[in-house]
C-alpha cells in the first residue's frame, strides 16, 4: 500500500482529510444505528460501514463542481462529496434545516448546491439520471464530470444497460462506479450475475472496465482519477467495479441468514480505515497521536451534529405541499 | 453556459391567423422554443432525419442540427432519465416517447424520479421537462399502440398533464409547458395531427390549468378532452339542428385541473356529460364529475351527471370493434340527447 500511497501523489493534508471523512462516515452511521435503536429516528436505513474507502476514494478524484449521484446506501457518498454532517443528521431526524427540509430522510439525502444530486430509493434509479447529467455537461460544454454510484444489484437492471449504452454512443463524461458489496439484499453476486466480474460488462459498450479493491483508498482513487480525467477530456464513460463489503445487514430488517459470521469477520479484517491508518503510519506521514486526534475530531463533529439536529425544529405541517411544484 | 435569449413578454400575438395542422402547430412551437432558448433540445426515437413517427419533428434536424434534435436508441428508460438528469442540471429537454403505450417503459424514471425529485430534495432541485407523446386509437394499430394513459399521470403528484385538442391550443400549451419549471406530460392525439385550425404566427402561450369553452350552448355542458372535443362539437352541430345547444368545455390541462370553467358552465346549463377516450373506470372523467358534484355546481344540477368514455377493454384491431371501443360522434349525440330530454 505504501507504493500506492506515493504513486497517488496525494499530500498529507489531503490524506488526513480523507481519513477524517472515512471516520465521519463510520461514526455517522454507528450513531444513526444507535439513535434508531433508541427510537429517536424512524424509518429504515442502509449502512455502508466497511465501504468507506470506496466512497471517499472516489470523491477524492472530483472537483468541487463535479456531480455525483448516489444510492440508498448513500451516507458515505454524501460525506465524501463534502456534505455537512449536521445538515445530514438534521435530515435524518426529519428536521426543517435538514438537506431536504425533512422531506427526504436517509434514502433521499441530496446536497444539490454541493453537486450531490441525491441518494436514491430505487436500485439503478440514479443511473439513467447520471447519463442525463453527462449529456447536460456535454451540451453546455462544461468542464465537469458526473460520477454515479450503484451496487452490484443495480447492474442487473435494464436501466444499467440502456444508460451505459447511451453514454457510450454519445461519449458522455460519466463515470459509473459499481460498488460490489457482494449482496443485493440477500442475493449473492455469484448467484445473480452471469459474469464473474461486473466490470466485464463494459465490453458490451466498448468502454474501459476495471475492477479495484474497494477497501483500498489508493486503489479506488487511482482508478477513479484516471476515469474522471479521461471523461473530462471528452474520451467518454468508464465502468469501475469497486469490490467491497457491507459489514451490516441490508437494512434494519435483515436477519442475515444468507451469509456466515466467519465471512463477515473475514471482511472486517480488511477494514478500510485501519488499512489507511496503517499505510499513513508506515509512510511516516502521521503519528499515532495524529490518528487519535483525527478520530476524536470526527467523533466530536458527529456528537455536535446530533445535538444540532435534536435541537432543530420540525417542519411546519402547514408547509406540507411546498416543493411539489416549482 | 447557455442563456435564455432576451425576448418580449409571453404573448406576441400577430394580427393575422393562418390555418395550420395540429402537427404543424406543435412543430412551430418547437421551433420557436428552440430559437428563443438554447437550453431547449429534443430527444427521442427517430425524431431526426426520419422526422418522428408521426412527422411532427420533420425538418427540425436541418434547422437545429443533430445535437439538439437528438435521435436516441430504443431505450425509453434512458430517454426519460437523460431528460430528467439534464433538466436538473441546466437544460430544458423535450423528450418524445413515440407511442404513449411505450411510456410504460419510462415509468420508473418519470414517476419515481422526475415527479418526486423536487419534493424529496426539499424544493432544492428543479426538473423543467416536457415529455411529448402521441396517444389514442383510431389508426388500426391495436392494443399496444393505441392507449390513452393520461389518468395514470394525473395521479402522480409533481407531474403536470396537458392534452390539447386544437392546433391553437397545441402551440400555446406546448410553449407554456416548455416555459414551466415542472415535468409536464404533453399528450397529443394521433387523429388530431392532421386537423386544421387557426394558429397565430409568433410566440404566444396558453396558460396551463385553464379550461376553455370551445362552443357555447345552453342545454348541456359537455366536458371533453383531446379528440373528444372535436367529436363533441360535431355532435353539437347535429343536435343544434334539433334545437339542442351543447356547451363544449375543454379542460386542456388535466393536472393541476381547475374546475372553475366547467362549474360555471354547469351552473348555466344544469346538466353535464363528461367524455373521454380512455377507459371509463378510474378515468379522468371521474375527477371532473367529482369536482362538479362536490362543488358549486351541485345545487344547479337538473339531471344525473353522466360519463361517456372508452370501454374497459384493450383497443381491438378490427375496424368496427376499434370504433366501438371508444366514444364516437353518434354516441355523444345519443347520450347528450338523453340527458337533455330526460330519458335516462
XYZ file of C-alpha atoms in Angstrom:
670
model
C 0.000 0.000 0.000
C 2.960 2.301 0.614
C 3.935 2.344 -3.016
C 0.366 3.152 -3.978
C 0.348 5.930 -1.429
C 3.376 7.523 -3.087
C 2.046 6.913 -6.568
C -1.224 8.568 -5.665
C 0.505 11.937 -5.407
C -1.860 12.873 -2.583
C -0.345 15.185 0.002
C -0.585 14.534 3.703
C -3.253 17.155 4.329
C -5.471 15.555 1.684
C -4.851 12.115 3.103
C -5.724 13.210 6.612
C -8.892 14.821 5.286
C -9.751 11.564 3.538
C -9.196 9.670 6.770
C -11.350 12.181 8.622
C -14.184 11.666 6.137
C -13.927 7.901 6.464
C -14.228 8.252 10.213
C -17.142 10.626 9.789
C -18.978 8.092 7.638
C -18.479 5.259 10.068
C -19.301 7.348 13.118
C -22.303 8.930 11.434
C -23.697 5.502 10.629
C -22.885 3.985 14.021
C -24.667 6.925 15.580
C -27.597 6.586 13.205
C -27.880 2.955 14.195
C -27.923 3.682 17.910
C -30.377 6.561 17.514
C -32.671 4.168 15.678
C -32.319 1.599 18.478
C -33.236 4.333 20.951
C -36.323 5.148 18.916
C -35.130 8.688 18.212
C -35.384 8.302 14.442
C -37.799 6.197 12.440
C -37.991 4.516 9.060
C -35.084 2.473 7.887
C -31.507 2.996 6.843
C -28.886 1.284 4.748
C -25.452 1.405 6.290
C -22.212 1.434 4.347
C -19.910 0.636 7.264
C -16.952 -1.209 5.765
C -17.262 0.569 2.404
C -15.788 3.937 3.398
C -12.716 3.773 1.155
C -14.870 3.284 -1.917
C -16.933 6.415 -1.295
C -14.096 8.658 -0.136
C -11.526 7.401 -2.620
C -13.942 8.012 -5.497
C -14.966 11.503 -4.421
C -11.317 12.397 -3.846
C -10.911 12.286 -7.622
C -13.531 15.007 -8.159
C -13.514 18.775 -8.370
C -15.962 20.644 -6.134
C -18.350 21.452 -9.009
C -18.450 17.903 -10.366
C -21.636 15.939 -9.783
C -22.392 12.694 -8.060
C -25.490 10.539 -7.902
C -25.795 8.062 -5.134
C -27.790 5.128 -3.821
C -29.928 4.022 -0.916
C -26.605 3.237 0.791
C -25.504 6.799 0.278
C -24.303 8.429 3.502
C -20.696 7.739 2.564
C -21.008 9.308 -0.876
C -22.697 12.336 0.650
C -19.917 12.890 3.192
C -17.314 12.033 0.571
C -18.644 14.805 -1.666
C -18.356 17.277 1.173
C -21.774 17.474 2.793
C -22.068 18.858 6.301
C -22.797 16.083 8.803
C -25.022 18.332 10.883
C -27.338 19.019 7.940
C -27.350 15.304 7.119
C -28.137 14.432 10.709
C -30.903 17.035 10.744
C -32.371 15.363 7.643
C -32.110 12.034 9.417
C -34.127 13.493 12.255
C -36.628 14.853 9.701
C -35.941 18.457 10.624
C -36.663 21.570 8.579
C -32.984 22.600 8.442
C -32.002 19.212 7.034
C -30.706 18.979 3.482
C -34.164 18.108 2.184
C -36.228 20.002 4.766
C -37.081 16.669 6.392
C -38.948 15.513 3.271
C -36.366 13.018 2.087
C -34.728 11.268 5.027
C -31.850 8.819 4.814
C -32.786 7.395 1.424
C -33.106 10.709 -0.402
C -30.413 12.926 1.046
C -29.244 15.349 -1.615
C -26.938 18.333 -1.460
C -27.819 19.884 -4.778
C -25.709 23.002 -4.195
C -22.737 20.779 -3.387
C -23.133 18.710 -6.553
C -24.737 15.703 -4.869
C -27.870 15.078 -6.937
C -29.222 12.669 -4.435
C -29.305 9.293 -2.889
C -31.950 7.090 -4.456
C -34.514 4.685 -3.099
C -34.709 2.777 -6.365
C -31.997 0.305 -7.313
C -30.438 1.669 -10.537
C -32.721 4.717 -10.336
C -29.807 7.141 -10.461
C -28.039 5.553 -13.422
C -30.275 6.974 -16.198
C -30.289 10.336 -14.417
C -26.499 10.438 -14.410
C -26.496 9.810 -18.133
C -28.699 12.891 -18.452
C -26.345 14.884 -16.264
C -23.481 13.833 -18.515
C -25.468 14.940 -21.559
C -26.148 18.274 -19.895
C -22.444 18.801 -19.143
C -21.549 17.937 -22.715
C -24.204 20.167 -24.302
C -23.262 23.108 -22.082
C -19.573 22.453 -22.758
C -18.803 22.489 -19.056
C -15.557 21.232 -17.602
C -17.392 18.835 -15.299
C -17.797 15.135 -14.757
C -20.651 13.114 -13.306
C -19.846 10.179 -11.111
C -22.632 7.751 -10.363
C -22.587 5.095 -7.677
C -24.684 1.949 -7.731
C -24.497 -1.521 -6.271
C -23.975 -4.951 -7.734
C -27.735 -5.484 -7.698
C -28.286 -2.437 -9.928
C -26.031 -3.879 -12.606
C -28.773 -6.392 -13.362
C -31.434 -3.759 -14.010
C -32.363 -2.825 -17.566
C -31.696 0.830 -16.761
C -27.996 -0.022 -16.401
C -27.820 -1.368 -19.931
C -29.813 1.437 -21.552
C -27.800 4.099 -19.776
C -24.302 2.779 -20.354
C -25.073 2.197 -23.995
C -26.368 5.747 -24.369
C -23.377 7.225 -22.543
C -21.029 5.194 -24.714
C -22.548 6.152 -28.081
C -22.529 9.826 -27.059
C -19.154 9.783 -25.249
C -20.694 11.320 -22.163
C -18.493 12.421 -19.234
C -19.921 9.932 -16.766
C -18.008 7.524 -14.552
C -20.087 4.541 -13.478
C -18.950 3.104 -10.164
C -20.411 -0.227 -9.232
C -19.830 -0.804 -5.555
C -19.916 -4.560 -5.467
C -20.543 -5.303 -1.799
C -21.289 -8.940 -2.589
C -25.034 -8.966 -1.991
C -28.170 -7.417 -3.461
C -30.109 -7.669 -0.233
C -29.734 -11.464 0.223
C -28.834 -12.498 -3.323
C -25.116 -13.026 -3.702
C -23.404 -11.570 -6.719
C -22.284 -15.076 -7.717
C -25.899 -16.201 -7.888
C -27.159 -13.004 -9.528
C -24.589 -12.222 -12.204
C -23.781 -14.273 -15.273
C -20.335 -12.689 -15.425
C -17.576 -13.235 -12.930
C -16.688 -9.563 -12.705
C -19.247 -6.785 -13.244
C -16.527 -4.714 -14.924
C -16.578 -7.260 -17.748
C -19.855 -5.760 -18.825
C -18.005 -2.674 -20.037
C -17.022 -4.734 -23.053
C -20.663 -4.751 -24.141
C -20.468 -0.963 -24.572
C -16.913 -0.878 -25.887
C -15.791 1.252 -22.946
C -12.996 0.537 -20.463
C -13.935 -1.510 -17.420
C -11.830 -2.060 -14.365
C -12.109 -3.910 -11.081
C -10.423 -2.481 -7.998
C -10.054 -3.378 -4.344
C -12.748 -1.142 -2.928
C -11.295 -1.295 0.560
C -8.042 0.246 -0.585
C -8.381 4.013 -0.734
C -5.430 4.360 -3.075
C -6.616 1.722 -5.495
C -10.062 3.337 -5.679
C -8.656 6.831 -6.012
C -6.191 5.806 -8.727
C -8.807 4.097 -10.871
C -11.468 6.770 -10.459
C -8.981 9.592 -11.028
C -7.937 8.012 -14.320
C -11.583 7.564 -15.335
C -12.520 11.098 -14.306
C -9.570 12.625 -16.163
C -10.466 10.600 -19.211
C -14.117 11.652 -19.077
C -13.177 15.277 -18.537
C -11.098 15.371 -21.690
C -14.023 14.063 -23.733
C -12.998 10.429 -24.060
C -16.290 9.142 -22.716
C -17.555 6.978 -19.902
C -15.934 4.181 -17.950
C -17.181 1.435 -15.675
C -15.345 0.762 -12.428
C -16.195 -2.112 -10.142
C -15.155 -1.379 -6.596
C -15.120 -4.638 -4.663
C -16.079 -4.170 -1.063
C -18.326 -5.493 1.673
C -21.040 -4.158 3.917
C -20.484 -5.168 7.499
C -24.070 -4.570 8.484
C -27.193 -6.155 7.066
C -29.012 -4.762 4.037
C -31.352 -2.641 6.173
C -32.900 -2.753 9.605
C -34.991 -5.832 8.838
C -32.098 -8.054 7.781
C -31.535 -11.225 9.857
C -28.538 -12.099 7.708
C -29.450 -15.701 7.055
C -27.640 -15.688 3.741
C -24.058 -15.262 4.981
C -21.891 -16.646 7.728
C -20.352 -14.847 10.677
C -16.982 -16.089 9.549
C -17.441 -14.419 6.214
C -18.298 -11.106 7.869
C -15.341 -11.486 10.211
C -13.016 -12.164 7.340
C -14.065 -8.932 5.634
C -13.874 -6.927 8.862
C -10.207 -7.788 8.906
C -9.928 -5.865 5.652
C -11.189 -2.721 7.395
C -10.516 0.167 5.008
C -9.985 2.670 7.813
C -7.435 0.508 9.616
C -5.691 -0.115 6.321
C -5.389 3.562 5.560
C -4.164 4.319 9.060
C -1.536 1.644 8.774
C -0.348 2.986 5.448
C -0.129 6.519 6.794
C 1.833 5.329 9.816
C 4.282 3.245 7.876
C 4.870 6.070 5.409
C 5.556 8.205 8.476
C 3.011 10.758 7.372
C 1.317 10.700 10.737
C 1.930 9.643 14.319
C -0.355 7.523 16.488
C -1.278 10.712 18.279
C -2.275 12.359 14.995
C -4.520 9.424 14.185
C -6.203 9.652 17.529
C -6.735 13.346 17.023
C -8.403 12.818 13.649
C -10.714 10.183 15.103
C -11.565 12.315 18.105
C -12.286 15.353 15.988
C -14.611 13.291 13.804
C -16.350 11.925 16.890
C -16.911 15.453 18.152
C -18.336 16.528 14.773
C -20.867 13.714 14.914
C -21.783 14.412 18.543
C -22.280 18.071 17.666
C -24.385 17.135 14.655
C -26.707 15.101 16.847
C -27.068 17.985 19.308
C -27.746 20.339 16.392
C -30.321 18.014 14.862
C -32.113 17.280 18.118
C -32.445 20.976 18.891
C -33.694 21.854 15.385
C -37.356 22.469 14.599
C -39.646 20.058 12.800
C -41.186 21.264 9.531
C -44.418 23.195 9.908
C -47.272 20.852 8.853
C -48.791 23.827 7.030
C -45.827 23.708 4.643
C -46.504 20.132 3.540
C -47.334 20.976 -0.071
C -44.286 23.160 -0.611
C -41.949 21.794 -3.233
C -44.392 19.509 -5.039
C -44.395 22.003 -7.902
C -41.965 24.771 -8.760
C -23.404 28.400 -20.026
C -26.403 28.568 -22.283
C -28.596 31.538 -21.721
C -32.164 32.298 -22.472
C -32.370 34.956 -25.120
C -33.978 38.240 -24.308
C -37.480 38.282 -25.685
C -40.571 40.302 -25.156
C -43.440 39.166 -22.966
C -45.227 35.876 -23.038
C -47.713 36.891 -25.640
C -46.832 38.314 -29.015
C -49.968 37.695 -30.976
C -49.771 38.591 -34.587
C -52.810 40.181 -36.097
C -53.159 37.580 -38.807
C -54.092 34.000 -38.205
C -53.301 31.186 -40.535
C -54.557 27.657 -40.838
C -52.088 25.079 -39.608
C -52.477 21.453 -38.761
C -52.109 20.327 -35.182
C -48.766 18.686 -36.115
C -47.553 21.874 -37.808
C -48.607 23.935 -34.809
C -46.600 21.689 -32.495
C -43.614 21.870 -34.824
C -43.848 25.653 -34.887
C -43.888 25.750 -31.100
C -40.796 23.550 -31.003
C -39.036 25.856 -33.464
C -39.960 28.976 -31.527
C -38.879 27.489 -28.228
C -35.548 26.326 -29.592
C -34.895 29.644 -31.287
C -35.699 31.505 -28.117
C -33.762 29.405 -25.616
C -30.572 27.487 -26.335
C -31.199 25.227 -23.363
C -34.192 23.673 -25.110
C -33.446 20.498 -27.045
C -35.300 17.385 -28.158
C -34.517 13.739 -27.713
C -36.394 10.648 -28.747
C -36.616 7.765 -31.160
C -36.460 8.585 -34.878
C -37.060 12.293 -34.388
C -34.125 13.344 -36.577
C -33.901 12.553 -40.268
C -36.978 10.345 -40.038
C -38.928 13.312 -38.663
C -40.671 11.434 -35.868
C -43.071 8.516 -36.245
C -45.891 10.995 -36.993
C -43.743 13.574 -38.769
C -44.015 16.174 -36.030
C -40.302 16.983 -35.971
C -39.974 16.817 -39.754
C -37.147 19.071 -40.923
C -36.136 20.253 -37.463
C -32.812 18.445 -37.672
C -31.913 20.576 -40.713
C -32.674 23.717 -38.782
C -31.205 22.839 -35.394
C -28.737 20.013 -36.014
C -28.352 16.547 -34.603
C -27.175 17.788 -31.216
C -30.473 19.461 -30.428
C -32.725 17.112 -32.377
C -31.196 14.077 -30.805
C -32.055 10.601 -32.056
C -31.834 8.009 -29.312
C -31.660 4.244 -29.327
C -34.863 2.398 -28.448
C -34.299 2.950 -24.747
C -37.333 4.552 -23.133
C -35.971 4.425 -19.577
C -32.761 6.094 -20.697
C -34.674 8.713 -22.718
C -36.652 9.685 -19.633
C -33.570 9.527 -17.414
C -31.463 11.569 -19.817
C -34.224 14.163 -19.969
C -34.651 14.357 -16.200
C -30.935 14.369 -15.429
C -30.268 17.121 -17.954
C -33.285 19.100 -16.718
C -31.876 19.009 -13.176
C -28.605 20.499 -14.349
C -29.497 23.440 -16.524
C -31.112 22.152 -19.719
C -34.768 22.256 -20.780
C -35.327 18.965 -22.592
C -38.316 17.944 -24.666
C -38.446 14.162 -24.787
C -40.607 12.308 -27.268
C -41.961 8.881 -26.448
C -43.019 7.511 -29.808
C -46.325 5.996 -28.664
C -47.892 6.647 -25.297
C -48.030 2.896 -24.755
C -44.223 2.859 -24.625
C -44.247 5.242 -21.697
C -44.720 2.128 -19.585
C -41.010 1.547 -20.196
C -40.212 5.010 -18.792
C -42.453 4.847 -15.754
C -39.800 4.388 -13.075
C -37.828 7.409 -14.193
C -40.890 9.596 -14.682
C -42.868 8.636 -11.619
C -40.258 7.714 -9.036
C -37.568 10.171 -10.106
C -38.785 13.095 -12.234
C -42.038 13.690 -10.415
C -40.595 13.451 -6.917
C -37.093 14.871 -7.106
C -38.090 18.419 -6.316
C -40.215 17.490 -3.318
C -37.858 14.799 -1.981
C -34.998 17.271 -2.099
C -36.900 19.884 -0.134
C -37.633 22.051 -3.164
C -33.930 22.466 -3.916
C -33.939 20.940 -7.412
C -35.959 21.807 -10.497
C -36.995 19.492 -13.325
C -38.136 21.634 -16.294
C -39.029 18.854 -18.667
C -41.679 18.277 -21.319
C -42.456 14.756 -22.414
C -44.490 14.714 -25.630
C -46.277 11.574 -26.624
C -48.957 10.588 -29.151
C -51.894 8.724 -27.669
C -55.199 7.316 -28.737
C -56.837 4.801 -31.031
C -58.335 5.030 -34.488
C -55.292 4.057 -36.524
C -55.773 0.292 -36.589
C -52.655 -0.182 -34.502
C -54.399 -2.399 -31.930
C -53.834 -2.866 -28.242
C -50.190 -1.875 -27.739
C -50.105 1.263 -29.880
C -53.433 2.913 -29.118
C -53.680 3.621 -25.420
C -54.724 6.764 -23.590
C -52.875 6.575 -20.282
C -53.249 10.165 -19.081
C -55.071 9.229 -15.887
C -52.013 7.373 -14.597
C -50.019 10.591 -14.644
C -52.820 12.719 -13.251
C -52.486 10.533 -10.168
C -48.824 11.388 -9.605
C -48.081 14.481 -7.513
C -45.307 16.515 -9.102
C -46.321 15.887 -12.701
C -48.479 18.112 -14.864
C -50.639 16.664 -17.632
C -51.716 18.593 -20.713
C -53.948 17.381 -23.569
C -54.552 19.891 -26.359
C -57.481 19.446 -28.726
C -56.842 22.171 -31.330
C -53.831 23.470 -33.271
C -54.097 26.837 -31.491
C -54.011 25.198 -28.077
C -51.336 22.706 -29.081
C -48.931 25.504 -29.929
C -49.738 27.760 -26.994
C -49.892 24.988 -24.434
C -46.651 23.443 -25.627
C -44.873 26.783 -25.309
C -46.351 27.196 -21.824
C -45.249 23.658 -20.921
C -41.711 24.363 -22.120
C -41.636 27.569 -20.038
C -42.910 25.693 -16.988
C -40.325 24.585 -14.417
C -42.050 21.261 -13.743
C -42.176 17.939 -15.566
C -45.116 18.133 -17.987
C -46.610 15.137 -19.784
C -47.901 16.554 -23.063
C -50.393 14.154 -24.625
C -51.013 14.577 -28.335
C -53.690 12.664 -30.231
C -52.702 10.824 -33.408
C -56.001 11.543 -35.148
C -55.678 15.253 -34.400
C -52.289 15.658 -36.097
C -53.911 16.367 -39.475
C -56.757 18.517 -38.205
C -56.547 22.179 -39.134
C -57.272 25.359 -37.277
C -56.300 28.989 -36.876
C -52.852 29.435 -35.415
C -51.345 32.885 -34.972
C -47.771 33.426 -36.044
C -45.175 34.188 -33.425
C -44.816 33.343 -29.814
C -47.819 33.008 -27.541
C -48.680 30.823 -24.606
C -51.947 29.300 -23.467
C -51.778 29.211 -19.663
C -51.727 25.784 -18.038
C -54.571 24.851 -15.689
C -57.119 26.894 -17.565
C -60.109 25.259 -19.244
C -61.651 26.708 -22.354
C -65.177 26.883 -23.724
C -64.919 25.538 -27.247
C -68.589 26.058 -28.114
C -71.220 27.984 -26.243
C -74.596 26.443 -25.532
C -77.405 26.479 -23.036
C -78.843 22.976 -22.677
C -75.998 20.711 -21.615
C -72.323 21.061 -20.725
C -70.145 18.510 -22.455
C -66.761 18.389 -20.759
C -64.491 16.601 -23.197
C -60.756 16.031 -23.607
C -58.481 15.731 -26.653
C -60.114 14.056 -29.695
C -63.460 14.088 -27.886
C -63.573 17.886 -28.182
C -63.998 17.940 -31.981
C -66.340 14.954 -31.702
C -68.430 16.820 -29.136
C -68.522 19.872 -31.384
C -69.655 17.727 -34.292
C -72.342 16.215 -32.086
C -73.371 19.733 -31.063
C -73.813 20.789 -34.703
C -76.062 17.792 -35.289
C -78.130 18.496 -32.181
C -78.330 22.222 -32.943
C -80.489 21.304 -35.927
C -82.877 19.750 -33.463
C -82.853 22.808 -31.234
C -80.489 21.427 -28.602
C -77.499 23.617 -27.797
C -74.469 21.944 -26.255
C -71.743 23.862 -24.496
C -68.388 22.168 -25.015
C -65.790 22.645 -22.300
C -62.196 21.543 -22.838
C -60.146 21.173 -19.629
C -56.895 21.296 -21.678
C -54.769 20.774 -18.565
C -55.781 17.694 -16.598
C -53.298 18.218 -13.792
C -53.412 20.548 -11.975
C -57.062 20.701 -13.003
C -59.057 23.850 -12.394
C -62.792 23.105 -12.330
C -63.889 26.745 -12.391
C -64.961 26.933 -16.019
C -66.741 23.565 -16.020
C -68.532 24.594 -12.832
C -69.638 27.906 -14.305
C -70.849 26.140 -17.412
C -72.889 23.599 -15.479
C -74.391 26.343 -13.325
C -75.662 27.785 -16.566
C -76.858 24.604 -18.276
C -77.847 22.492 -15.259
C -76.621 19.308 -16.933
C -73.268 17.695 -17.610
C -71.844 14.926 -19.770
C -68.159 14.090 -19.409
C -66.467 12.482 -22.404
C -63.039 10.957 -22.858
C -61.409 8.219 -24.879
C -59.587 6.408 -22.072
C -61.428 3.574 -20.319
C -64.149 4.820 -18.007
C -63.123 3.059 -14.813
C -60.665 5.193 -12.889
C -60.571 7.655 -15.761
C -60.100 11.412 -15.581
C -63.840 11.839 -16.110
C -64.464 10.634 -12.589
C -62.379 13.525 -11.332
C -64.325 16.020 -13.439
C -67.638 14.646 -12.168
C -66.449 14.666 -8.567
C -65.372 18.302 -8.825
C -68.798 19.221 -10.202
C -70.968 17.375 -7.730
C -68.815 18.174 -4.706
C -68.583 21.830 -5.611
C -70.588 24.860 -6.522
C -72.361 23.160 -9.417
C -74.285 20.665 -7.270
C -77.255 22.850 -6.459
C -77.702 23.733 -10.112
C -77.880 20.182 -11.449
C -81.176 19.162 -13.036
C -80.070 15.682 -14.114
C -77.562 12.996 -13.199
C -74.023 13.742 -14.344
C -73.077 11.135 -16.907
C -69.770 9.814 -18.195
C -69.210 8.603 -21.717
C -65.804 7.002 -22.056
C -63.865 4.160 -23.546
C -64.969 0.661 -22.708
C -62.902 -1.259 -20.212
C -61.230 -3.196 -22.982
C -57.841 -3.223 -24.722
C -58.151 -1.495 -28.095
C -59.137 -4.184 -30.652
C -57.731 -4.464 -34.158
C -60.912 -4.996 -36.194
C -62.121 -1.669 -37.584
C -65.649 -1.905 -36.213
C -64.506 -3.223 -32.843
C -61.923 -0.462 -32.603
C -64.623 2.147 -33.266
C -66.904 0.537 -30.731
C -64.247 0.666 -28.007
C -64.256 4.478 -27.721
C -66.931 7.184 -27.907
C -67.931 8.285 -31.422
C -69.949 11.302 -32.525
C -73.170 9.294 -32.608
C -72.579 8.112 -29.040
C -72.211 11.684 -27.856
C -75.369 12.686 -29.761
C -77.300 9.827 -28.153
C -76.089 10.455 -24.608
C -76.447 14.217 -24.848
C -79.962 13.940 -26.204
C -80.991 11.505 -23.491
C -79.728 13.852 -20.790
C -81.354 16.926 -22.291
C -84.649 15.153 -22.890
C -84.615 13.500 -19.503
C -84.725 9.989 -20.892
C -82.284 8.126 -18.664
